């Protein structure tokens, strides 16, 4: 087992990736993790392809410098707009042992367990929806289980979460509006992918407006079980991940605000340090 601190890096534009980290910690408590939230520049959802790529590459590079060999982009927008470029163009020039994985493929591969009739809805940021990553990946990786995909961009949801507006009347208004749009675009939808890691934080409000019979796929569960499988298939990477149950938190914004909000989102007090990305 590795002796130094060689954590798994978990990156998001802000607080959303905490919904993924929470499941990592519960499923793999012996592993070490570093969480990095680029709160100073969140949200990424309405930013251009070039900017999301640039910011994500900066974060990934920082996490590698901090000792990570494996980084999970716990952000759909970064997975949609930056992952492929980083995997194809940047990693080969860095170190052949480094890996970056995203959250879209695990969700897509798991959707067969959720849908019965193949009518799937996607809720995501404008960036994720416009990238068309979900329809493309569902076509490739859902094993023919998905026959119809409908997407709805929810540009206001991430700013609501970043500002800790989890259950105000304004939040209910926007959540119900986007869900109604999605369900009226395809009334046959029987399962919805929450295609943004911030959205599980709005779960009580989302559940209020999604009829009982419709399944909701939250990424934390599927991404964590796919990560366990990945490490079992790649023992050389597993050996490069240290296991002393330590989790460190970094933000590009104000540390006190991060600690206060993160505690609400992750259900325990956390100590955070500031990091500058460039
Ligand atoms: N959590 C990110 C995602 O999964 C939010 C992106 C944003 O910052 O808008 O897409």
Tab-separated table of C-alpha atoms and ligand atoms in Angstrom:
chain	number	residue	atom	x	y	z
A	1	UNK	CA	0.000	0.000	0.000
A	2	UNK	CA	1.213	3.514	-0.764
A	3	UNK	CA	2.692	5.276	2.252
A	4	UNK	CA	2.481	8.948	1.234
A	5	UNK	CA	-0.731	10.943	0.790
A	6	UNK	CA	-1.861	9.967	-2.717
A	7	UNK	CA	-5.526	10.875	-2.716
A	8	UNK	CA	-8.171	10.528	-5.389
A	9	UNK	CA	-8.977	14.023	-6.678
A	10	UNK	CA	-12.624	15.067	-6.900
A	11	UNK	CA	-13.281	18.238	-8.851
A	12	UNK	CA	-16.361	20.377	-9.386
A	13	UNK	CA	-17.092	23.984	-10.301
A	14	UNK	CA	-18.473	24.451	-6.782
A	15	UNK	CA	-20.405	22.487	-4.189
A	16	UNK	CA	-22.104	19.972	-6.499
A	17	UNK	CA	-19.271	17.445	-6.478
A	18	UNK	CA	-19.809	17.030	-2.733
A	19	UNK	CA	-22.858	14.910	-3.638
A	20	UNK	CA	-20.444	12.523	-5.382
A	21	UNK	CA	-17.740	12.719	-2.723
A	22	UNK	CA	-20.293	11.839	-0.049
A	23	UNK	CA	-20.977	8.507	-1.778
A	24	UNK	CA	-17.255	7.880	-2.372
A	25	UNK	CA	-16.593	8.300	1.350
A	26	UNK	CA	-19.455	6.016	2.283
A	27	UNK	CA	-18.562	3.270	-0.228
A	28	UNK	CA	-14.735	3.551	0.013
A	29	UNK	CA	-14.054	4.999	3.480
A	30	UNK	CA	-10.466	3.714	3.581
A	31	UNK	CA	-9.359	5.819	0.567
A	32	UNK	CA	-7.913	9.341	0.767
A	33	UNK	CA	-9.613	12.142	-1.184
A	34	UNK	CA	-8.997	15.761	-2.089
A	35	UNK	CA	-12.051	17.821	-2.980
A	36	UNK	CA	-11.497	20.924	-5.076
A	37	UNK	CA	-14.355	23.355	-5.714
A	38	UNK	CA	-13.766	26.257	-8.096
A	39	UNK	CA	-16.421	28.286	-6.277
A	40	UNK	CA	-14.828	31.603	-7.298
A	41	UNK	CA	-15.627	30.869	-10.945
A	42	UNK	CA	-18.844	28.829	-10.569
A	43	UNK	CA	-21.164	28.314	-12.304
A	44	UNK	CA	-19.522	26.769	-15.352
A	45	UNK	CA	-22.860	25.881	-16.962
A	46	UNK	CA	-23.187	28.933	-19.171
A	47	UNK	CA	-19.469	29.280	-19.978
A	48	UNK	CA	-17.995	28.504	-23.397
A	49	UNK	CA	-16.336	25.234	-24.320
A	50	UNK	CA	-12.874	26.895	-24.315
A	51	UNK	CA	-13.294	28.439	-20.874
A	52	UNK	CA	-14.637	25.264	-19.220
A	53	UNK	CA	-11.747	23.333	-20.753
A	54	UNK	CA	-9.164	25.890	-19.570
A	55	UNK	CA	-10.527	26.028	-15.995
A	56	UNK	CA	-10.897	22.242	-15.763
A	57	UNK	CA	-7.370	21.634	-17.024
A	58	UNK	CA	-6.032	24.083	-14.422
A	59	UNK	CA	-7.882	22.226	-11.665
A	60	UNK	CA	-6.784	18.793	-12.858
A	61	UNK	CA	-3.154	19.954	-13.108
A	62	UNK	CA	-3.339	21.337	-9.560
A	63	UNK	CA	-4.765	18.050	-8.256
A	64	UNK	CA	-1.941	16.117	-9.930
A	65	UNK	CA	0.575	18.508	-8.296
A	66	UNK	CA	-1.094	17.762	-4.951
A	67	UNK	CA	-0.323	14.060	-5.320
A	68	UNK	CA	-3.385	12.633	-7.098
A	69	UNK	CA	-2.872	10.033	-9.822
A	70	UNK	CA	-6.596	9.719	-10.462
A	71	UNK	CA	-8.997	12.651	-10.770
A	72	UNK	CA	-12.776	12.375	-11.052
A	73	UNK	CA	-14.521	15.278	-12.753
A	74	UNK	CA	-17.534	15.295	-10.431
A	75	UNK	CA	-19.135	17.823	-12.753
A	76	UNK	CA	-21.204	17.030	-15.826
A	77	UNK	CA	-20.384	20.318	-17.515
A	78	UNK	CA	-16.631	19.680	-17.208
A	79	UNK	CA	-17.151	16.024	-18.198
A	80	UNK	CA	-19.108	17.140	-21.276
A	81	UNK	CA	-16.825	19.963	-22.367
A	82	UNK	CA	-13.320	19.146	-21.169
A	83	UNK	CA	-12.870	15.445	-20.389
A	84	UNK	CA	-12.292	14.142	-23.885
A	85	UNK	CA	-9.759	16.835	-24.737
A	86	UNK	CA	-7.862	16.277	-21.499
A	87	UNK	CA	-7.823	12.509	-22.012
A	88	UNK	CA	-6.814	12.673	-25.672
A	89	UNK	CA	-4.483	15.671	-25.786
A	90	UNK	CA	-3.194	16.640	-22.348
A	91	UNK	CA	-2.699	13.414	-20.382
A	92	UNK	CA	-0.441	11.778	-22.995
A	93	UNK	CA	1.921	14.758	-22.654
A	94	UNK	CA	1.909	14.704	-18.852
A	95	UNK	CA	2.529	11.271	-17.364
A	96	UNK	CA	1.187	7.994	-18.761
A	97	UNK	CA	0.184	6.900	-15.235
A	98	UNK	CA	-2.292	9.733	-14.654
A	99	UNK	CA	-6.017	9.301	-15.281
A	100	UNK	CA	-9.074	11.562	-15.409
A	101	UNK	CA	-12.607	10.110	-15.411
A	102	UNK	CA	-16.018	11.776	-15.652
A	103	UNK	CA	-19.566	11.269	-14.424
A	104	UNK	CA	-21.599	11.034	-17.623
A	105	UNK	CA	-20.578	7.553	-18.765
A	106	UNK	CA	-21.376	5.860	-15.388
A	107	UNK	CA	-24.871	7.412	-15.442
A	108	UNK	CA	-25.456	6.362	-19.033
A	109	UNK	CA	-24.284	2.792	-18.412
A	110	UNK	CA	-26.625	2.489	-15.417
A	111	UNK	CA	-29.814	3.891	-16.942
A	112	UNK	CA	-31.039	0.445	-17.997
A	113	UNK	CA	-31.701	-0.286	-14.309
A	114	UNK	CA	-34.029	2.724	-14.114
A	115	UNK	CA	-36.048	2.897	-17.320
A	116	UNK	CA	-38.737	0.416	-18.350
A	117	UNK	CA	-39.988	1.985	-21.592
A	118	UNK	CA	-36.749	3.657	-22.785
A	119	UNK	CA	-38.089	7.232	-22.489
A	120	UNK	CA	-35.441	9.110	-20.545
A	121	UNK	CA	-35.316	12.744	-19.465
A	122	UNK	CA	-32.122	14.687	-18.808
A	123	UNK	CA	-31.932	17.693	-16.511
A	124	UNK	CA	-28.632	19.542	-16.819
A	125	UNK	CA	-26.864	22.860	-17.214
A	126	UNK	CA	-27.112	24.751	-20.505
A	127	UNK	CA	-23.536	23.658	-21.275
A	128	UNK	CA	-24.234	19.976	-20.744
A	129	UNK	CA	-27.484	20.097	-22.730
A	130	UNK	CA	-25.969	22.039	-25.638
A	131	UNK	CA	-22.995	19.664	-25.814
A	132	UNK	CA	-25.479	16.850	-26.575
A	133	UNK	CA	-23.212	14.520	-24.595
A	134	UNK	CA	-26.090	12.624	-22.997
A	135	UNK	CA	-28.030	11.766	-26.177
A	136	UNK	CA	-24.767	10.781	-27.898
A	137	UNK	CA	-23.477	8.664	-25.011
A	138	UNK	CA	-26.903	7.094	-24.364
A	139	UNK	CA	-27.014	5.989	-27.956
A	140	UNK	CA	-23.554	4.414	-27.626
A	141	UNK	CA	-23.540	2.980	-24.103
A	142	UNK	CA	-27.064	2.318	-22.867
A	143	UNK	CA	-27.115	-1.089	-24.557
A	144	UNK	CA	-30.147	-0.148	-26.671
A	145	UNK	CA	-32.249	0.445	-23.540
A	146	UNK	CA	-32.998	4.076	-24.406
A	147	UNK	CA	-35.319	4.822	-27.326
A	148	UNK	CA	-36.090	8.471	-26.690
A	149	UNK	CA	-34.073	11.164	-24.891
A	150	UNK	CA	-35.442	14.581	-23.951
A	151	UNK	CA	-33.242	17.267	-22.420
A	152	UNK	CA	-34.102	20.350	-20.381
A	153	UNK	CA	-31.532	22.986	-19.442
A	154	UNK	CA	-31.991	24.422	-15.958
A	155	UNK	CA	-29.675	27.462	-15.920
A	156	UNK	CA	-30.916	28.836	-12.593
A	157	UNK	CA	-30.555	25.675	-10.485
A	158	UNK	CA	-26.777	25.804	-9.924
A	159	UNK	CA	-26.757	29.473	-8.809
A	160	UNK	CA	-29.598	28.595	-6.398
A	161	UNK	CA	-27.514	25.787	-4.865
A	162	UNK	CA	-24.301	27.849	-4.805
A	163	UNK	CA	-26.248	30.451	-2.810
A	164	UNK	CA	-27.720	27.843	-0.465
A	165	UNK	CA	-31.287	28.567	-1.664
A	166	UNK	CA	-32.350	24.959	-1.364
A	167	UNK	CA	-36.054	25.267	-0.553
A	168	UNK	CA	-37.247	28.852	-0.962
A	169	UNK	CA	-40.426	29.711	-2.947
A	170	UNK	CA	-38.201	31.035	-5.764
A	171	UNK	CA	-36.436	27.684	-5.945
A	172	UNK	CA	-39.768	25.845	-6.099
A	173	UNK	CA	-40.870	28.086	-8.961
A	174	UNK	CA	-37.829	27.342	-11.138
A	175	UNK	CA	-37.661	23.652	-10.296
A	176	UNK	CA	-41.346	23.082	-11.069
A	177	UNK	CA	-41.117	25.101	-14.299
A	178	UNK	CA	-38.186	23.059	-15.694
A	179	UNK	CA	-39.708	19.739	-14.657
A	180	UNK	CA	-43.038	20.660	-16.286
A	181	UNK	CA	-41.194	21.632	-19.486
A	182	UNK	CA	-39.382	18.293	-19.540
A	183	UNK	CA	-42.433	16.160	-18.845
A	184	UNK	CA	-44.634	17.991	-21.313
A	185	UNK	CA	-41.988	17.588	-24.046
A	186	UNK	CA	-42.277	13.785	-23.584
A	187	UNK	CA	-45.151	12.624	-21.351
A	188	UNK	CA	-43.876	9.038	-21.642
A	189	UNK	CA	-40.695	9.739	-19.644
A	190	UNK	CA	-40.337	7.089	-16.928
A	191	UNK	CA	-36.876	8.004	-15.649
A	192	UNK	CA	-34.849	11.175	-15.300
A	193	UNK	CA	-31.079	11.549	-15.020
A	194	UNK	CA	-30.085	14.384	-12.728
A	195	UNK	CA	-27.299	15.354	-15.105
A	196	UNK	CA	-25.664	17.890	-12.835
A	197	UNK	CA	-23.993	17.041	-9.553
A	198	UNK	CA	-25.524	20.086	-7.863
A	199	UNK	CA	-29.083	18.824	-8.366
A	200	UNK	CA	-29.270	16.153	-5.632
A	201	UNK	CA	-28.989	19.059	-3.194
A	202	UNK	CA	-32.418	20.166	-4.489
A	203	UNK	CA	-33.861	16.657	-4.145
A	204	UNK	CA	-36.719	17.423	-1.715
A	205	UNK	CA	-38.022	20.132	-4.068
A	206	UNK	CA	-37.417	18.038	-7.202
A	207	UNK	CA	-39.307	15.070	-5.703
A	208	UNK	CA	-42.250	17.370	-4.970
A	209	UNK	CA	-42.759	18.033	-8.680
A	210	UNK	CA	-41.777	14.688	-10.222
A	211	UNK	CA	-44.666	12.183	-10.152
A	212	UNK	CA	-44.056	9.120	-7.940
A	213	UNK	CA	-43.771	6.573	-10.760
A	214	UNK	CA	-40.822	8.351	-12.392
A	215	UNK	CA	-37.366	7.116	-11.331
A	216	UNK	CA	-34.642	9.644	-10.566
A	217	UNK	CA	-31.030	8.683	-11.228
A	218	UNK	CA	-28.658	10.459	-8.832
A	219	UNK	CA	-25.054	10.110	-9.934
A	220	UNK	CA	-23.376	9.615	-6.535
A	221	UNK	CA	-24.480	6.004	-6.221
A	222	UNK	CA	-23.669	4.920	-9.759
A	223	UNK	CA	-20.388	6.847	-10.013
A	224	UNK	CA	-19.111	5.403	-6.724
A	225	UNK	CA	-19.923	1.825	-7.662
A	226	UNK	CA	-18.294	2.312	-11.086
A	227	UNK	CA	-15.197	3.732	-9.387
A	228	UNK	CA	-14.926	0.657	-7.158
A	229	UNK	CA	-15.189	-1.531	-10.275
A	230	UNK	CA	-12.604	0.597	-12.094
A	231	UNK	CA	-10.065	0.253	-9.274
A	232	UNK	CA	-10.657	-3.508	-9.126
A	233	UNK	CA	-9.959	-3.705	-12.877
A	234	UNK	CA	-6.860	-1.479	-12.524
A	235	UNK	CA	-4.866	-2.728	-9.536
A	236	UNK	CA	-1.858	-0.648	-10.648
A	237	UNK	CA	-3.963	2.503	-10.154
A	238	UNK	CA	-5.453	1.198	-6.925
A	239	UNK	CA	-1.913	0.786	-5.553
A	240	UNK	CA	-1.238	4.426	-6.344
A	241	UNK	CA	-4.191	5.532	-4.164
A	242	UNK	CA	-3.308	5.895	-0.480
A	243	UNK	CA	-5.742	4.561	2.095
A	244	UNK	CA	-5.818	6.254	5.448
A	245	UNK	CA	-9.375	7.595	5.296
A	246	UNK	CA	-8.273	11.243	5.018
A	247	UNK	CA	-10.308	13.867	3.138
A	248	UNK	CA	-8.984	17.356	2.384
A	249	UNK	CA	-11.044	20.227	0.993
A	250	UNK	CA	-9.907	23.142	-1.160
A	251	UNK	CA	-11.813	26.060	-2.633
A	252	UNK	CA	-10.865	28.954	-4.895
A	253	UNK	CA	-13.262	31.203	-2.922
A	254	UNK	CA	-13.667	32.236	0.696
A	255	UNK	CA	-12.735	29.413	3.069
A	256	UNK	CA	-15.245	30.250	5.831
A	257	UNK	CA	-18.175	30.378	3.408
A	258	UNK	CA	-17.102	27.063	1.875
A	259	UNK	CA	-16.803	25.399	5.287
A	260	UNK	CA	-20.265	26.636	6.313
A	261	UNK	CA	-22.020	25.538	3.110
A	262	UNK	CA	-20.084	22.293	2.702
A	263	UNK	CA	-21.108	21.243	6.210
A	264	UNK	CA	-24.780	21.592	5.199
A	265	UNK	CA	-24.245	19.700	1.977
A	266	UNK	CA	-22.058	16.873	3.234
A	267	UNK	CA	-23.562	16.524	6.695
A	268	UNK	CA	-20.385	17.061	8.742
A	269	UNK	CA	-18.011	19.910	9.592
A	270	UNK	CA	-15.065	20.236	7.249
A	271	UNK	CA	-11.773	22.128	7.308
A	272	UNK	CA	-10.914	23.828	4.053
A	273	UNK	CA	-7.928	25.602	2.512
A	274	UNK	CA	-7.779	28.167	-0.247
A	275	UNK	CA	-6.159	27.336	-3.560
A	276	UNK	CA	-5.419	29.545	-6.547
A	277	UNK	CA	-5.889	28.137	-10.023
A	278	UNK	CA	-4.047	29.594	-12.983
B	1	LIG	N1	-21.987	20.423	-10.840
B	1	LIG	C1	-21.813	20.914	-12.181
B	1	LIG	C2	-22.381	19.884	-13.171
B	1	LIG	O1	-22.498	18.715	-12.810
B	1	LIG	C3	-22.387	22.293	-12.260
B	1	LIG	C4	-21.865	23.074	-13.366
B	1	LIG	C5	-21.942	24.558	-13.181
B	1	LIG	O2	-21.077	25.068	-12.487
B	1	LIG	O3	-22.825	25.170	-13.783
B	1	LIG	O4	-22.694	20.186	-14.299
